[in-house]
Coordinates of C-alpha atoms in Angstrom, one line a residue:
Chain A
X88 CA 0.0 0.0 0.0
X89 CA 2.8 2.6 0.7
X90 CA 4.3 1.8 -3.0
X91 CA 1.0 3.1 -4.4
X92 CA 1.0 5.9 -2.0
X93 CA 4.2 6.9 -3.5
X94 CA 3.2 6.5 -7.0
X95 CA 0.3 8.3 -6.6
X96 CA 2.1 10.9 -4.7
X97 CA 4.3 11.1 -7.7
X98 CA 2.1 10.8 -10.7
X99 CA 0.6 14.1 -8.7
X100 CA 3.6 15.9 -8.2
X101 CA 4.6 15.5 -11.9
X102 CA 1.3 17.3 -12.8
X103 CA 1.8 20.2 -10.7
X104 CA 5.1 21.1 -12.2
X105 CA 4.2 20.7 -15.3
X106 CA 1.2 23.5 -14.6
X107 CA 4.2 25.7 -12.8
X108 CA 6.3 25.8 -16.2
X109 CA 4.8 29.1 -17.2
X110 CA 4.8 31.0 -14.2
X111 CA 3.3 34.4 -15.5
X112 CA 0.2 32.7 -16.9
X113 CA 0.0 30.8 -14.1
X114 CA -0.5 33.4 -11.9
X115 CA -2.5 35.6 -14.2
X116 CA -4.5 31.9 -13.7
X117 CA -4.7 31.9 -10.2
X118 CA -6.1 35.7 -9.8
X119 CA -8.2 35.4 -12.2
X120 CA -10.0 32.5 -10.9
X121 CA -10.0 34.1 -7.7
X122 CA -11.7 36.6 -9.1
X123 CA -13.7 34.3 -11.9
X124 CA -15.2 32.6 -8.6
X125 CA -15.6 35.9 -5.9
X126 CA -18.4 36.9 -9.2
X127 CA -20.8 34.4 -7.0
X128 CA -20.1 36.4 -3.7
X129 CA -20.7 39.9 -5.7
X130 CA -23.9 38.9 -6.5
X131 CA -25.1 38.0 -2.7
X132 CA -23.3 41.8 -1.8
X133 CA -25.2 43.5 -4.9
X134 CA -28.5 41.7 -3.0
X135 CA -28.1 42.5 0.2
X136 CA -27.5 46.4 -0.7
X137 CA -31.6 46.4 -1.3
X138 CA -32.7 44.3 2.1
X139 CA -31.5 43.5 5.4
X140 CA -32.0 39.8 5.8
X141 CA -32.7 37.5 2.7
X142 CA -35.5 34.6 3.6
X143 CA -34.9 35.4 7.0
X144 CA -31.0 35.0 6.9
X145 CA -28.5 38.1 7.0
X146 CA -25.6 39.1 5.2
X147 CA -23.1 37.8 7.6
X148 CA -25.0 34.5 8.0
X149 CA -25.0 34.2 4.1
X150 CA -21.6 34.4 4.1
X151 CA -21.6 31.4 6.8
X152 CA -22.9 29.5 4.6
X153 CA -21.1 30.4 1.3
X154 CA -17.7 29.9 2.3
X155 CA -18.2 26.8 4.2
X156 CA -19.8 25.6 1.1
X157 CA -16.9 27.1 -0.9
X158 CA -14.9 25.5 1.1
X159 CA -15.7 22.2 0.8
X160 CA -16.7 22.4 -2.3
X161 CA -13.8 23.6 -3.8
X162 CA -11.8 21.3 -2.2
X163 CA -13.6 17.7 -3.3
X164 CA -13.4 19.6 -6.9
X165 CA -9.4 19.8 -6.5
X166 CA -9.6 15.9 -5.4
X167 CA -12.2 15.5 -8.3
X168 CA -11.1 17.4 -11.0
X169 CA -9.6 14.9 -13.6
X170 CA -13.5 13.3 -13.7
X171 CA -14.6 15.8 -15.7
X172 CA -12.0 14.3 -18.4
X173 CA -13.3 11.2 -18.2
X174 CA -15.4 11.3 -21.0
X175 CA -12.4 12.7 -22.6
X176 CA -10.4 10.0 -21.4
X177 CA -13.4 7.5 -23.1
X178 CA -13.9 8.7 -26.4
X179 CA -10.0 9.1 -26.7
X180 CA -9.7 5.3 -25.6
X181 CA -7.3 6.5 -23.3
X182 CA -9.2 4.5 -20.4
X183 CA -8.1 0.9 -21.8
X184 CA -4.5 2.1 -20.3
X185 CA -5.8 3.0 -17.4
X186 CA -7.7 -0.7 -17.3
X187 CA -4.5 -2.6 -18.0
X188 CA -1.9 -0.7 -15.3
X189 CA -1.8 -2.7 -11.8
X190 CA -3.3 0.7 -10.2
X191 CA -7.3 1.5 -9.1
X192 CA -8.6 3.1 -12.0
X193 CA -10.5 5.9 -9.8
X194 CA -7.0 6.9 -8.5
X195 CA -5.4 7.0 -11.8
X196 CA -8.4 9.1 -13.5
X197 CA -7.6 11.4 -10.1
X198 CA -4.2 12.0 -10.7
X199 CA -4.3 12.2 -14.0
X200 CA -3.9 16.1 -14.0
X201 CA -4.4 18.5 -10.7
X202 CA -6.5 21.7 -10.8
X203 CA -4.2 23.8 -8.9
X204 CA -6.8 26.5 -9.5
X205 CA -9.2 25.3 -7.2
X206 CA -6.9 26.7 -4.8
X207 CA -7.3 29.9 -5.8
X208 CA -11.3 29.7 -5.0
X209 CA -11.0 28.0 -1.9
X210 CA -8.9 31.1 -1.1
X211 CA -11.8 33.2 -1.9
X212 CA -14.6 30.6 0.2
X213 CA -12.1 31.1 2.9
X214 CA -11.5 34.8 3.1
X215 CA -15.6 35.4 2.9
X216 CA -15.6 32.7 5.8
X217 CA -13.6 34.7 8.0
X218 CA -15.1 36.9 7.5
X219 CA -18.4 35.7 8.2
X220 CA -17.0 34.8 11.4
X221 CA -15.4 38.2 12.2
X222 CA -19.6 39.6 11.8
X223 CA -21.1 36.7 13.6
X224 CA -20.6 36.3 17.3
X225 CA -21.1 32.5 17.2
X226 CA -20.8 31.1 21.1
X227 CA -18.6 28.1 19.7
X228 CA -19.7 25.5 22.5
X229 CA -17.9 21.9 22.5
X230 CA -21.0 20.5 21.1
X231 CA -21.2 23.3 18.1
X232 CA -17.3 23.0 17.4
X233 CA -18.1 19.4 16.8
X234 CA -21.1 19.4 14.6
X235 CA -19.4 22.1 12.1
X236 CA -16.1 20.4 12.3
X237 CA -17.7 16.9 11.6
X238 CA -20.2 18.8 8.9
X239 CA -16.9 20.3 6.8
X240 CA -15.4 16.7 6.2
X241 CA -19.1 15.8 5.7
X242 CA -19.6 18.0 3.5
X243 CA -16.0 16.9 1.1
X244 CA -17.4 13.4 0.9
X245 CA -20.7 14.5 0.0
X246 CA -19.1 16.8 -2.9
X247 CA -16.5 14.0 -3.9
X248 CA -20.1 11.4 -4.3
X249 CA -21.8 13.7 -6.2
X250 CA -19.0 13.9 -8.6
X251 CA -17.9 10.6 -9.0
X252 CA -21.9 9.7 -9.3
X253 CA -22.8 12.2 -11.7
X254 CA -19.7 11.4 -13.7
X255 CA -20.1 7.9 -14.3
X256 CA -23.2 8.9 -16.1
X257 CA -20.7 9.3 -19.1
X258 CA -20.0 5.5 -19.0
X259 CA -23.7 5.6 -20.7
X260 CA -23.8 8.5 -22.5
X261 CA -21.1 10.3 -23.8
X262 CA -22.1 13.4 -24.0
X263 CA -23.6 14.0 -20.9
X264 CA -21.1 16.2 -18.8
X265 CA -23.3 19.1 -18.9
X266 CA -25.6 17.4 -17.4
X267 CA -23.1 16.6 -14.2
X268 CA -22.4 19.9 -14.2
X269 CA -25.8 20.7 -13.0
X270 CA -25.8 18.8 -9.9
X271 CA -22.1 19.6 -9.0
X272 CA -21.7 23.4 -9.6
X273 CA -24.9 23.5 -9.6
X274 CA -25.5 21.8 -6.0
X275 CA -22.7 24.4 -5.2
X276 CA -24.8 27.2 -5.4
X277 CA -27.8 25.6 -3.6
X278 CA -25.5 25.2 -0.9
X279 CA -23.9 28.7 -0.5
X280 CA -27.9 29.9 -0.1
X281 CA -30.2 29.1 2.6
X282 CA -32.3 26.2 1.4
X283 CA -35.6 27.3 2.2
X284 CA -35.3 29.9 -0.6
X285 CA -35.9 27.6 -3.0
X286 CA -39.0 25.5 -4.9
X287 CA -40.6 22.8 -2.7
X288 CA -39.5 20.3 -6.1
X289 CA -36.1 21.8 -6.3
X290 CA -35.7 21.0 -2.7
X291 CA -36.4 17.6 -2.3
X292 CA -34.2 16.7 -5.3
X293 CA -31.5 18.5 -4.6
X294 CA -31.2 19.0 -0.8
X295 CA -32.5 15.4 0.0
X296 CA -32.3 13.4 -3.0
X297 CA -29.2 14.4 -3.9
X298 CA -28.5 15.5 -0.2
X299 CA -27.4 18.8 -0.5
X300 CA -29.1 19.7 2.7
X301 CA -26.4 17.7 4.7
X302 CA -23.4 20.2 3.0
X303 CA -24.3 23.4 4.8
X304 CA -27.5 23.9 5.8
X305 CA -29.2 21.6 8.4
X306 CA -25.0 21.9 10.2
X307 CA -25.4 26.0 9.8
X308 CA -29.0 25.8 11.7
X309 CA -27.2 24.4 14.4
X310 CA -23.9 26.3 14.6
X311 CA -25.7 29.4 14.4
X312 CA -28.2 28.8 16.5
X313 CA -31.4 29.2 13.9
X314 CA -34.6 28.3 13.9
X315 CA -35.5 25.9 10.5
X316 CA -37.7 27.8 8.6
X317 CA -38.6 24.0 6.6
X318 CA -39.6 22.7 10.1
X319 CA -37.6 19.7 9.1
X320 CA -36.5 17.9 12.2
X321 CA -34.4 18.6 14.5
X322 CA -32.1 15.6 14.5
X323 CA -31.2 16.7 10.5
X324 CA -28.8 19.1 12.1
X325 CA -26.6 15.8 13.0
X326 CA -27.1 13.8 10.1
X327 CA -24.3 15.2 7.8
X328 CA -22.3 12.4 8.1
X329 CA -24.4 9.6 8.7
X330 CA -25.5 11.1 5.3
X331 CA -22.2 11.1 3.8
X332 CA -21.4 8.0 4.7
X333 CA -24.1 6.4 2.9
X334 CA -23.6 8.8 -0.3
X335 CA -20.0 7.5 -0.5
X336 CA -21.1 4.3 -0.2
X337 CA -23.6 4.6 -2.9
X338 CA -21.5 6.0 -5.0
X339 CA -19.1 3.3 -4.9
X340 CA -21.4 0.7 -5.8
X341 CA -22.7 3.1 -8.6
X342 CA -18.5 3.2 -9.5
X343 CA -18.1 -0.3 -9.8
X344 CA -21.5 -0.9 -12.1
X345 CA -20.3 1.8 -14.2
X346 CA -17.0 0.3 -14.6
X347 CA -18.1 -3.1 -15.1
X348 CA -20.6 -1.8 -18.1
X349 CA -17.6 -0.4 -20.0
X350 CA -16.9 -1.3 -23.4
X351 CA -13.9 0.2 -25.5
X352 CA -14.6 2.8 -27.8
X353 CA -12.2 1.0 -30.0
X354 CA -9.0 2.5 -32.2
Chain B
X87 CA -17.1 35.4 -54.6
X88 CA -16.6 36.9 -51.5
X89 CA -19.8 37.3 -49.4
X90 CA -20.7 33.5 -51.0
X91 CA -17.7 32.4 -49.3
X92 CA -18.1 33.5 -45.8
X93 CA -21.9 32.5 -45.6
X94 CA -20.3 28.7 -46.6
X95 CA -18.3 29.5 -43.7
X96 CA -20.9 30.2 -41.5
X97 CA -23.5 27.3 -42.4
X98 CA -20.1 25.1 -41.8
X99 CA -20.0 26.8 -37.8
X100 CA -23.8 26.0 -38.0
X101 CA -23.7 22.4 -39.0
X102 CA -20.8 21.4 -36.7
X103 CA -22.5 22.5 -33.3
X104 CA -25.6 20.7 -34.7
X105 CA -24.0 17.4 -35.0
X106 CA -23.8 17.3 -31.1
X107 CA -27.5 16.1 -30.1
X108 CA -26.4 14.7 -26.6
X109 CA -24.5 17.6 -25.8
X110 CA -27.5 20.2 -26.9
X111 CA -29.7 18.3 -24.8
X112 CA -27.3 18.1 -21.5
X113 CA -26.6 22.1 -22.0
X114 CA -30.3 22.9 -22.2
X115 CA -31.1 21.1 -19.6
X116 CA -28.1 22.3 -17.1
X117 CA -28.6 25.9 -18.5
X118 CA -31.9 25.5 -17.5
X119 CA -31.5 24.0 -13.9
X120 CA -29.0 27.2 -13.4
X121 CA -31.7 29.8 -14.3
X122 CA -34.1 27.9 -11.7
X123 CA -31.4 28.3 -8.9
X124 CA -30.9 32.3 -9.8
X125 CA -34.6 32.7 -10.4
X126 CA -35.4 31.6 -6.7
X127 CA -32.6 33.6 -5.3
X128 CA -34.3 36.8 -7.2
X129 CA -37.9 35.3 -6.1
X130 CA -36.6 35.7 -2.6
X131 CA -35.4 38.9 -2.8
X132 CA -38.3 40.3 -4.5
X133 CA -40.1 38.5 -1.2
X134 CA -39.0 41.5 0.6
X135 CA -38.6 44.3 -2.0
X136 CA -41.2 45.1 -4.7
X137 CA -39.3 46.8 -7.3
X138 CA -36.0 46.5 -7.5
X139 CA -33.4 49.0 -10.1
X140 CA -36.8 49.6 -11.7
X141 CA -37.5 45.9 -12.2
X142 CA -40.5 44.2 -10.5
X143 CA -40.4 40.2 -10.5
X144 CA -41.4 39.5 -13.9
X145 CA -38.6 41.7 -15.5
X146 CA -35.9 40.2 -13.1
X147 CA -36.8 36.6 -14.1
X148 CA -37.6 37.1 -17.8
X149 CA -34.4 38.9 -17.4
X150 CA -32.3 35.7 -15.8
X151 CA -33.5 33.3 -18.2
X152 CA -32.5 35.3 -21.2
X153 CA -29.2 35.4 -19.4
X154 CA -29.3 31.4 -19.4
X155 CA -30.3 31.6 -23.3
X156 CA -27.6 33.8 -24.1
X157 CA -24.9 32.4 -22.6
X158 CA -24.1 29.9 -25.5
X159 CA -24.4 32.3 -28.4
X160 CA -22.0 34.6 -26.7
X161 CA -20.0 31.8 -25.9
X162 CA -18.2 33.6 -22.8
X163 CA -16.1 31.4 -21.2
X164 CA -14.0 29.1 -22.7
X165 CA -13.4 29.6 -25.8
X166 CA -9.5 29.3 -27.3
X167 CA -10.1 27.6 -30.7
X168 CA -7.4 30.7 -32.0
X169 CA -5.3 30.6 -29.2
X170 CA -4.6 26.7 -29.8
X171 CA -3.8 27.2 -33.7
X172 CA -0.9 29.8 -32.1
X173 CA 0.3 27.2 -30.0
X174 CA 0.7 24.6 -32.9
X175 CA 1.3 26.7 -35.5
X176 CA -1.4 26.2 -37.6
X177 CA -2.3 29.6 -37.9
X178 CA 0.8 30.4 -40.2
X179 CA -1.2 28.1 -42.6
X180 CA -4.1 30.1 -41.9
X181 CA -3.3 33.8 -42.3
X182 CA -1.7 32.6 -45.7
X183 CA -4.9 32.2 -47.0
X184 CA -6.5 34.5 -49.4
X185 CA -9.5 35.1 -47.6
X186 CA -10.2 38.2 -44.3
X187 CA -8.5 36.4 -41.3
X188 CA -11.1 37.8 -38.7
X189 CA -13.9 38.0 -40.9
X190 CA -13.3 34.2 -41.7
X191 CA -13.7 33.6 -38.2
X192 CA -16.1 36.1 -37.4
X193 CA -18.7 34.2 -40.3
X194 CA -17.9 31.0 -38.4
X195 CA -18.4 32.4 -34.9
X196 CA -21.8 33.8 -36.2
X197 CA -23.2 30.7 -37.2
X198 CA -22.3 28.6 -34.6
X199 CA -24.2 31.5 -32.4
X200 CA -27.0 31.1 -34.7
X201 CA -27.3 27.4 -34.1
X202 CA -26.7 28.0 -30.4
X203 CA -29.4 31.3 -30.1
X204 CA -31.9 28.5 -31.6
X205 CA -31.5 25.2 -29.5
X206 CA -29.5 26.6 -26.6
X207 CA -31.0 29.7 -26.6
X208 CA -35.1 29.2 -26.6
X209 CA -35.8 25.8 -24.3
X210 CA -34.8 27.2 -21.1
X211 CA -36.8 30.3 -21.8
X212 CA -39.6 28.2 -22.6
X213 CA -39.2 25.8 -19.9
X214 CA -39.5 28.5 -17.3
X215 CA -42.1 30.3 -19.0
X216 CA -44.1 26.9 -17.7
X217 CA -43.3 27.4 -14.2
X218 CA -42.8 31.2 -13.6
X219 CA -44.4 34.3 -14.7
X220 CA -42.0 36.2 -18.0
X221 CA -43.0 39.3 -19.6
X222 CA -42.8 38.8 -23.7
X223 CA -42.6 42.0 -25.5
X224 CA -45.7 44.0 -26.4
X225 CA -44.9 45.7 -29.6
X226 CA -44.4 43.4 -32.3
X227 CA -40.6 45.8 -33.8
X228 CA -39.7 44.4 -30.6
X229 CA -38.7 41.3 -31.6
X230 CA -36.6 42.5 -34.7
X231 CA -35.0 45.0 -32.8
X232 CA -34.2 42.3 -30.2
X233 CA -32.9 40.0 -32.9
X234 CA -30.7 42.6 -33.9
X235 CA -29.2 43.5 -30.5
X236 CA -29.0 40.0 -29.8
X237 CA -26.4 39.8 -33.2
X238 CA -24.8 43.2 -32.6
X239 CA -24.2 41.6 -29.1
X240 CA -22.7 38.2 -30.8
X241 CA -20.4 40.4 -32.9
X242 CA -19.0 42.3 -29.6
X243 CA -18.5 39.2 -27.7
X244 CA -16.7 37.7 -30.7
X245 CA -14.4 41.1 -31.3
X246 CA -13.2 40.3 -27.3
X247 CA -13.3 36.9 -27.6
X248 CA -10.7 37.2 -30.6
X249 CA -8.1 39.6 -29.1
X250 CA -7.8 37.3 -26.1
X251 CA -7.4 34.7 -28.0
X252 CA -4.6 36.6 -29.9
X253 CA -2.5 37.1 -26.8
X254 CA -1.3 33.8 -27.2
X255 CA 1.1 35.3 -29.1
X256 CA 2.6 36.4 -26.1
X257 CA 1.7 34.1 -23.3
X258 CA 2.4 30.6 -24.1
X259 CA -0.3 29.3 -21.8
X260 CA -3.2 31.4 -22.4
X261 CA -5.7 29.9 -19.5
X262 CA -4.6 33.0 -17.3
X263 CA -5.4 35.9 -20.0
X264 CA -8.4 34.1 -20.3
X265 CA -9.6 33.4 -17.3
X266 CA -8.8 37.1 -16.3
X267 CA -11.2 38.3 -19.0
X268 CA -14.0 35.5 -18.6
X269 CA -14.5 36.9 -15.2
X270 CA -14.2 40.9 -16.1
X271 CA -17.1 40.0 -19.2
X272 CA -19.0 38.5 -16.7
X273 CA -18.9 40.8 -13.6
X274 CA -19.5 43.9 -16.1
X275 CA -21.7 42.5 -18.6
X276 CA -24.9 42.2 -16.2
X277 CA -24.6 38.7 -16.4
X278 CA -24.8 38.1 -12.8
X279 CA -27.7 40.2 -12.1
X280 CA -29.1 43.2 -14.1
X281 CA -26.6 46.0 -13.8
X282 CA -30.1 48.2 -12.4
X283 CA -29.5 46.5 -9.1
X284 CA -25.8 47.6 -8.3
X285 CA -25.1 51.3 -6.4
X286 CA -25.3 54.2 -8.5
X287 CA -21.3 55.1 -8.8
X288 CA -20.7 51.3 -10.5
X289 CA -23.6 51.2 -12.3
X290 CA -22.3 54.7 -13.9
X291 CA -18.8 53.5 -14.3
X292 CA -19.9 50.2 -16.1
X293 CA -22.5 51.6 -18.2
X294 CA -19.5 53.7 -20.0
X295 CA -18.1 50.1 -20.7
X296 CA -18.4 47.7 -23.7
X297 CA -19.5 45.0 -21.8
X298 CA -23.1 45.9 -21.1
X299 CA -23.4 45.4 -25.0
X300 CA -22.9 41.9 -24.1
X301 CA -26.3 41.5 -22.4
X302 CA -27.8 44.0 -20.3
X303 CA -28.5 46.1 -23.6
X304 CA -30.2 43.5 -25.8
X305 CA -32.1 42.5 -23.0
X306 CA -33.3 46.5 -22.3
X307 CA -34.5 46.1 -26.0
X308 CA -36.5 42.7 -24.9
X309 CA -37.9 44.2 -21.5
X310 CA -38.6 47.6 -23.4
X311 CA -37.0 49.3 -21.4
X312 CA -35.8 50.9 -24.2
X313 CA -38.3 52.1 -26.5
X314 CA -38.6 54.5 -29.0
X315 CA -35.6 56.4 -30.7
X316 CA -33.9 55.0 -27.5
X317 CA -33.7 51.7 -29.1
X318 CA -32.3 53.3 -32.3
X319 CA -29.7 54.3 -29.7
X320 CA -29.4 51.2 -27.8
X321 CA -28.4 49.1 -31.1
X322 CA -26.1 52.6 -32.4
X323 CA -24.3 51.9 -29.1
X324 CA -23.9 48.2 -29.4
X325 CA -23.0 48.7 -33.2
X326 CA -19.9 51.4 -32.8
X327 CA -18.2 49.3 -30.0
X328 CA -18.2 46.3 -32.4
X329 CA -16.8 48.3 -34.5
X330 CA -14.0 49.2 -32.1
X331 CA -13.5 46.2 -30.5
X332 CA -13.0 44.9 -34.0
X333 CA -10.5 47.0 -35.4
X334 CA -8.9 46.8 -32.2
X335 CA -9.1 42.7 -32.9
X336 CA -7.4 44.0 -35.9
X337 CA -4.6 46.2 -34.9
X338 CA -3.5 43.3 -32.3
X339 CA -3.7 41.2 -35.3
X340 CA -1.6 42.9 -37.2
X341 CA 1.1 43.8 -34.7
X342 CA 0.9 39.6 -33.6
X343 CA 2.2 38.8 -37.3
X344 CA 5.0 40.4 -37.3
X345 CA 6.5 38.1 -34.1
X346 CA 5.2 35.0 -36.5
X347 CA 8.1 32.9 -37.5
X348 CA 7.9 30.3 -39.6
X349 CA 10.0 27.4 -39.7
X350 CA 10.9 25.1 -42.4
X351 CA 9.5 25.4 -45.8

């Protein structure tokens, strides 16, 4: 197991120099998807110039929500990254390799390039964080350092399912990356707004279907204190990662039938 | 011989998007999706607040979901089709030709916007129209002065699209120039939200920019908010910055071919 640590470790390493060749475009990459990314938290600002609290959450609590979502986020799509390639990797027949080398092919896929970039907007999730914190005077109890602490790994695992789920959709159709695009980014930006903005349809798909809920929201209630607006029980505030544990395990099983369907595109 | 040529051109840029059914049908429906999360963040806002940068509810959504239909046919983000013949040198083959570099690409660009406009454009708008409340225009010149805009606006977004593409001549990896840009289009375009809703002082200082030609003026035609001889003006407005942006598309061109070295012959 430590061999393929190493190899891993490696395979990674030699992606991230060869992103750091250029080093003037890769800054101008870095700001500007700092920037590129910040867009989402302009738009909450722009709102929150015309009312004081948006469905019953503030501006400060907003931001609570956005850069732990961020957050997270941001960091399963650095871990992620190389899925959305896999179609790529498909239609190129470049995933027979992958079949034949003595390595898990979900590793291999992972490694197969790193987003450094992500970096650059879990900066930005992190600086709106603090300062969410700086505006909120959360009384961080044991009890409430735990939830949110257990909610941000949570919430990873819950990110990392929804990609590698969505993404195995291109093992039946090829073209369908858009569509996984929709629940990841798009269950970003549920997450980094209070759920009980949105449509009751919208909400049972996305927060408990695909369970979006668990990410931010139902952990945010708690660490903040709120009263849930959906009624929804109060044990949901707990649940993240009972949740996540069964969305990774879900995922898995949705992996390995995915895999096991797989024909060569040939050439 | 000319115009014959560049309208082949552009019917090619049509067909070749239209070959791609799985991928029309996974962009409508994840444009569409995306206009549904915005549309309930603006639902909520207009909760609290009737009228809104003189919008009420109905403007702001009709307004979001022509933002989701325009997003293909302006082709925003993305988009380095130049930039990669720089990096392997297929464009010395290319400006050789005897045909208008930009205008070459410019037909193309316009017909893959045409196909995009059509099946990118209209489902999400339509899809939502099922669910929420959109204003359609009353006067019938509307909609050809909206199809104008909506082409003077295609035309702009190319114009930038190709001078960022052309610093590739510079940068070898042009992700950064790009990315840099992507997010100035969008932050200043009123792609986010309509430019109406920022504070005064930005919405001044971005309303003297090209970038609102991108989408916050075709869509003024749409909501008529414009009416009048002020949509005369709107489309005069859109029409002399493509013209600027173009020529300046041109002038980079120009000074980009004379660091071109071929190798070999």
């Amino acid at each position: 197991v430590d061999s393929r640590v190493a190899i891993y470790a490696r395979l990674a390493r030699s992606r991230i120099r060869g992103q750091t060749q250029y080093r003037l475009s890769f800054a101008l990459s870095l700001l500007g998807t700092f920037f590129f990314t910040f867009l989402d938290f302009v738009t909450i600002l722009v709102i929150f110039t015309h009312l004081p609290q948006l469905a019953g959450w503030t501006f400060p609590e907003i931001a609570f929500l956005y850069g732990s979502s961020y957050v997270t986020f941001k960091a399963a799509d650095l871990a992620m990254t190389n899925l959305d390639r896999l179609p790529l990797l498909i239609r190129m027949g470049t995933f027979d390799q992958i079949l034949t080398r003595p390595l898990g092919t979900l590793g291999q896929v992972m490694t197969s390039d790193i987003g450094l970039r992500q970096a650059a907007s879990m900066a930005q999730g992190a600086a709106v964080f603090v300062y969410a914190l700086s505006r909120l005077s959360i009384h961080w109890t044991i009890p409430r350092v735990a939830v949110f602490a257990a909610s941000v790994v949570s919430a990873f695992f819950i990110f990392c399912a929804i990609f590698v789920a969505t993404n195995a959709i291109a093992f039946w159709v090829m073209d369908a990356r858009e569509i996984a695009n929709s629940f990841t980014y798009g269950g970003q930006m549920v997450t980094q707004y209070p759920l009980n903005i949105f449509g009751l349809w919208f909400r049972r798909l996305l927060g408990f279907v695909i369970p979006l809920a668990f990410v931010a929201y139902f952990p945010a209630l708690y660490v903040l204190g709120k009263h849930d607006p959906l009624g929804a029980p109060y044990v949901f505030r707990f649940l993240s990662p009972a949740v996540a544990a069964a969305a990774v395990l879900v995922t898995g099983g949705i992996w390995r039938v995915a895999i096991r369907r797989y024909r060569s595109t040939g050439s | 011989v000319g115009a014959r040529l560049y309208w082949e051109v552009a019917r090619r840029g049509f067909r070749r998007y239209a070959t791609y059914r799985g991928a029309t049908f996974g962009g409508v429906f994840t444009n569409t999706v995306f206009g549904f999360l915005r549309a309930y963040v603006l639902v909520a806002l207009f909760a609290a607040v009737h009228r809104v940068g003189g919008y009420n509810i109905s403007d702001a959504l009709t307004y979001t979901f022509i933002v989701q239909g325009l997003i293909m046919p302006l082709y925003l983000w993305g988009w380095t089709e130049i930039a990669d013949t720089v990096q392997t040198g297929q464009i010395a083959t290319d400006l050789f030709r005897p045909l208008d570099y930009q205008l070459y690409w410019l037909s193309q660009d316009v017909g893959r916007a045409t196909y995009h406009a059509l099946l990118r454009g209209v489902p999400p708008f339509l899809l939502a129209a099922l669910v929420f409340h959109l204003r359609l225009p009353v006067h019938p010149y509307t909609w050809i002065a909206f199809a104008v805009s909506v082409v003077l606006a295609v035309v702009v977004s190319f114009a930038m699209r190709f001078a960022a593409n052309l610093s590739a001549f510079w940068f070898i990896d042009v992700r950064g120039v790009n990315t840099l840009a992507s997010a100035m289009w969008t932050a200043l375009s009123g792609f986010l939200i309509p430019i109406a809703f920022f504070p005064d002082a930005a919405r001044t200082v971005i309303r003297t920019l090209p970038f609102v030609a991108l989408i916050e003026l075709p869509i003024d035609v749409f909501l008529e908010r414009a009416v009048g001889s002020d949509v005369v003006r709107t489309l005069a407005v859109q029409a002399a910055w493509a013209v600027v942006l173009l020529a300046a598309g041109r002038a980079v061109l120009r000074s980009a071919s004379t660091k071109l070295v071929v190798q070999g012959g």
